[in-house]
PDB file of C-alpha atoms in Angstrom:
ATOM      1  CA  MET A   1     -16.348 -58.676 -11.600  1.00 62.00           C
ATOM      2  CA  PRO A   2     -18.040 -57.699 -14.782  1.00 70.00           C
ATOM      3  CA  THR A   3     -16.010 -55.961 -17.427  1.00 73.00           C
ATOM      4  CA  TRP A   4     -17.621 -52.613 -16.861  1.00 71.00           C
ATOM      5  CA  GLY A   5     -16.522 -52.784 -13.135  1.00 77.00           C
ATOM      6  CA  TRP A   6     -12.940 -52.924 -14.050  1.00 77.00           C
ATOM      7  CA  PHE A   7     -13.638 -50.049 -16.508  1.00 75.00           C
ATOM      8  CA  VAL A   8     -14.999 -47.918 -13.828  1.00 76.00           C
ATOM      9  CA  ILE A   9     -11.886 -48.695 -11.441  1.00 82.00           C
ATOM     10  CA  ALA A  10      -9.484 -47.739 -14.116  1.00 79.00           C
ATOM     11  CA  VAL A  11     -11.317 -44.499 -14.896  1.00 78.00           C
ATOM     12  CA  GLY A  12     -11.471 -43.643 -11.252  1.00 79.00           C
ATOM     13  CA  ASN A  13      -7.715 -44.229 -11.146  1.00 79.00           C
ATOM     14  CA  VAL A  14      -6.901 -42.211 -14.068  1.00 79.00           C
ATOM     15  CA  TYR A  15      -8.842 -39.235 -12.710  1.00 77.00           C
ATOM     16  CA  ILE A  16      -7.027 -39.582  -9.320  1.00 80.00           C
ATOM     17  CA  ALA A  17      -3.687 -39.815 -11.003  1.00 75.00           C
ATOM     18  CA  VAL A  18      -4.675 -36.550 -13.271  1.00 70.00           C
ATOM     19  CA  LEU A  19      -5.940 -34.770 -10.229  1.00 65.00           C
ATOM     20  CA  VAL A  20      -2.932 -35.529  -8.039  1.00 66.00           C
ATOM     21  CA  SER A  21      -0.409 -34.711 -10.763  1.00 66.00           C
ATOM     22  CA  SER A  22      -2.170 -31.448 -11.678  1.00 59.00           C
ATOM     23  CA  ARG A  23      -2.064 -30.167  -7.949  1.00 55.00           C
ATOM     24  CA  SER A  24       1.593 -31.172  -7.600  1.00 51.00           C
ATOM     25  CA  CYS A  25       2.650 -29.370 -10.616  1.00 52.00           C
ATOM     26  CA  ARG A  26       0.995 -26.194  -9.282  1.00 50.00           C
ATOM     27  CA  GLY A  27       2.314 -26.769  -5.915  1.00 49.00           C
ATOM     28  CA  GLY A  28       0.367 -23.829  -4.780  1.00 50.00           C
ATOM     29  CA  SER A  29       3.578 -21.529  -5.182  1.00 49.00           C
ATOM     30  CA  HIS A  30       4.947 -19.404  -7.860  1.00 52.00           C
ATOM     31  CA  THR A  31       8.272 -19.370  -5.959  1.00 47.00           C
ATOM     32  CA  PRO A  32      11.437 -21.292  -7.404  1.00 56.00           C
ATOM     33  CA  PRO A  33      12.113 -24.069  -4.632  1.00 54.00           C
ATOM     34  CA  ASP A  34      15.909 -23.074  -4.485  1.00 56.00           C
ATOM     35  CA  LEU A  35      14.870 -19.299  -3.260  1.00 74.00           C
ATOM     36  CA  HIS A  36      15.882 -18.919   0.107  1.00 84.00           C
ATOM     37  CA  PRO A  37      13.523 -16.558   2.552  1.00 89.00           C
ATOM     38  CA  ALA A  38      16.705 -14.614   3.645  1.00 87.00           C
ATOM     39  CA  SER A  39      17.310 -13.864   0.026  1.00 86.00           C
ATOM     40  CA  THR A  40      13.664 -12.658  -0.400  1.00 88.00           C
ATOM     41  CA  TRP A  41      13.889 -10.588   2.888  1.00 89.00           C
ATOM     42  CA  ARG A  42      17.240  -8.839   1.649  1.00 86.00           C
ATOM     43  CA  HIS A  43      15.674  -8.155  -1.773  1.00 87.00           C
ATOM     44  CA  LEU A  44      12.649  -6.442  -0.392  1.00 89.00           C
ATOM     45  CA  ASP A  45      12.421  -2.616  -0.840  1.00 89.00           C
ATOM     46  CA  ASP A  46      12.505  -0.714   2.203  1.00 90.00           C
ATOM     47  CA  THR A  47       8.906   0.225   2.311  1.00 91.00           C
ATOM     48  CA  THR A  48       7.620  -3.090   1.909  1.00 90.00           C
ATOM     49  CA  ARG A  49      10.203  -4.408   4.716  1.00 89.00           C
ATOM     50  CA  ASP A  50       8.968  -1.470   7.120  1.00 91.00           C
ATOM     51  CA  GLU A  51       5.343  -2.450   6.465  1.00 93.00           C
ATOM     52  CA  VAL A  52       5.814  -5.935   7.097  1.00 91.00           C
ATOM     53  CA  THR A  53       7.768  -5.191  10.333  1.00 89.00           C
ATOM     54  CA  CYS A  54       5.024  -2.819  11.390  1.00 92.00           C
ATOM     55  CA  LEU A  55       2.391  -5.490  10.803  1.00 92.00           C
ATOM     56  CA  LEU A  56       4.413  -8.063  12.797  1.00 89.00           C
ATOM     57  CA  ASP A  57       4.890  -5.761  15.594  1.00 88.00           C
ATOM     58  CA  ARG A  58       1.154  -5.378  15.728  1.00 91.00           C
ATOM     59  CA  GLY A  59       0.740  -9.140  15.838  1.00 90.00           C
ATOM     60  CA  ARG A  60      -0.859  -9.015  12.363  1.00 92.00           C
ATOM     61  CA  THR A  61       1.195 -11.984  10.803  1.00 92.00           C
ATOM     62  CA  THR A  62      -1.571 -13.146   8.261  1.00 93.00           C
ATOM     63  CA  GLU A  63      -1.780  -9.581   6.899  1.00 94.00           C
ATOM     64  CA  ALA A  64       1.996  -9.294   6.556  1.00 93.00           C
ATOM     65  CA  ILE A  65       2.053 -12.502   4.452  1.00 93.00           C
ATOM     66  CA  LYS A  66      -0.795 -11.351   2.419  1.00 93.00           C
ATOM     67  CA  LEU A  67       1.324  -7.963   1.619  1.00 93.00           C
ATOM     68  CA  LEU A  68       4.222 -10.184   0.414  1.00 91.00           C
ATOM     69  CA  VAL A  69       2.076 -12.352  -1.761  1.00 91.00           C
ATOM     70  CA  ALA A  70       0.143  -9.235  -3.291  1.00 91.00           C
ATOM     71  CA  ARG A  71       3.344  -7.136  -3.775  1.00 87.00           C
ATOM     72  CA  ASP A  72       6.020  -9.459  -4.781  1.00 81.00           C
ATOM     73  CA  GLY A  73       3.835 -12.327  -6.406  1.00 82.00           C
ATOM     74  CA  ILE A  74       5.427 -15.018  -4.279  1.00 85.00           C
ATOM     75  CA  GLY A  75       3.580 -18.146  -3.017  1.00 87.00           C
ATOM     76  CA  VAL A  76       1.957 -18.221   0.321  1.00 90.00           C
ATOM     77  CA  ARG A  77       4.376 -20.911   1.883  1.00 90.00           C
ATOM     78  CA  HIS A  78       7.376 -18.741   0.551  1.00 91.00           C
ATOM     79  CA  ALA A  79       5.911 -15.489   1.804  1.00 92.00           C
ATOM     80  CA  LYS A  80       5.293 -17.243   5.411  1.00 92.00           C
ATOM     81  CA  ALA A  81       9.118 -18.470   5.680  1.00 92.00           C
ATOM     82  CA  THR A  82      10.030 -14.979   4.730  1.00 92.00           C
ATOM     83  CA  VAL A  83       7.740 -13.234   7.384  1.00 93.00           C
ATOM     84  CA  GLU A  84       9.183 -15.891   9.953  1.00 92.00           C
ATOM     85  CA  TYR A  85      12.826 -14.983   8.758  1.00 91.00           C
ATOM     86  CA  GLY A  86      11.948 -11.206   9.124  1.00 89.00           C
ATOM     87  CA  ARG A  87      10.644 -11.776  12.558  1.00 90.00           C
ATOM     88  CA  SER A  88      13.821 -13.573  13.908  1.00 91.00           C
ATOM     89  CA  ILE A  89      15.982 -10.798  12.259  1.00 89.00           C
ATOM     90  CA  ALA A  90      13.906  -8.310  14.065  1.00 87.00           C
ATOM     91  CA  ALA A  91      14.331 -10.277  17.398  1.00 90.00           C
ATOM     92  CA  ILE A  92      18.009 -10.627  16.844  1.00 92.00           C
ATOM     93  CA  SER A  93      18.442  -6.947  16.320  1.00 90.00           C
ATOM     94  CA  LEU A  94      16.459  -6.147  19.540  1.00 89.00           C
ATOM     95  CA  LEU A  95      18.276  -8.557  21.660  1.00 91.00           C
ATOM     96  CA  ARG A  96      21.679  -7.079  20.494  1.00 92.00           C
ATOM     97  CA  ASP A  97      20.481  -3.464  20.864  1.00 92.00           C
ATOM     98  CA  SER A  98      19.056  -3.955  24.473  1.00 92.00           C
ATOM     99  CA  THR A  99      21.750  -6.330  25.765  1.00 92.00           C
ATOM    100  CA  GLY A 100      25.044  -5.527  23.771  1.00 91.00           C
ATOM    101  CA  MET A 101      25.255  -9.178  22.772  1.00 91.00           C
ATOM    102  CA  THR A 102      27.201 -10.251  19.768  1.00 93.00           C
ATOM    103  CA  LEU A 103      25.580 -11.187  16.868  1.00 93.00           C
ATOM    104  CA  ARG A 104      26.485 -14.909  17.232  1.00 93.00           C
ATOM    105  CA  GLU A 105      25.083 -14.877  20.875  1.00 93.00           C
ATOM    106  CA  ALA A 106      21.907 -13.248  19.929  1.00 92.00           C
ATOM    107  CA  LYS A 107      21.215 -15.438  17.008  1.00 91.00           C
ATOM    108  CA  ASP A 108      21.893 -18.727  19.190  1.00 92.00           C
ATOM    109  CA  ALA A 109      19.589 -17.080  21.903  1.00 92.00           C
ATOM    110  CA  VAL A 110      16.824 -16.473  19.387  1.00 90.00           C
ATOM    111  CA  ASP A 111      17.265 -19.869  17.710  1.00 89.00           C
ATOM    112  CA  GLN A 112      16.940 -21.463  21.066  1.00 89.00           C
ATOM    113  CA  LEU A 113      13.218 -20.030  21.493  1.00 82.00           C
TER     114      LEU A 113
END
């Protein structure tokens, strides 16, 4: 292979390496990796938590995620995990209220779903 061919391959490899490293640095999220969705859910103000719950009750999961991203400035992945956590909390509360189960029983039942 001529010298220019190896040069083209080297430039292509460098371009791919820079592209991959820039995407992995951004990660698509502004959320620290050690932040747990439960912690985020607990730290939401009552208004935001009520709005997210209301959106989930109406089946508007995407809008609930967008609301968290817009209001709290967290990444999409973390907002999705937080919404899913909020959904499981609501399910546990509903199950406990309607059946009289203990917290552990209700949590185990929801986790099995």
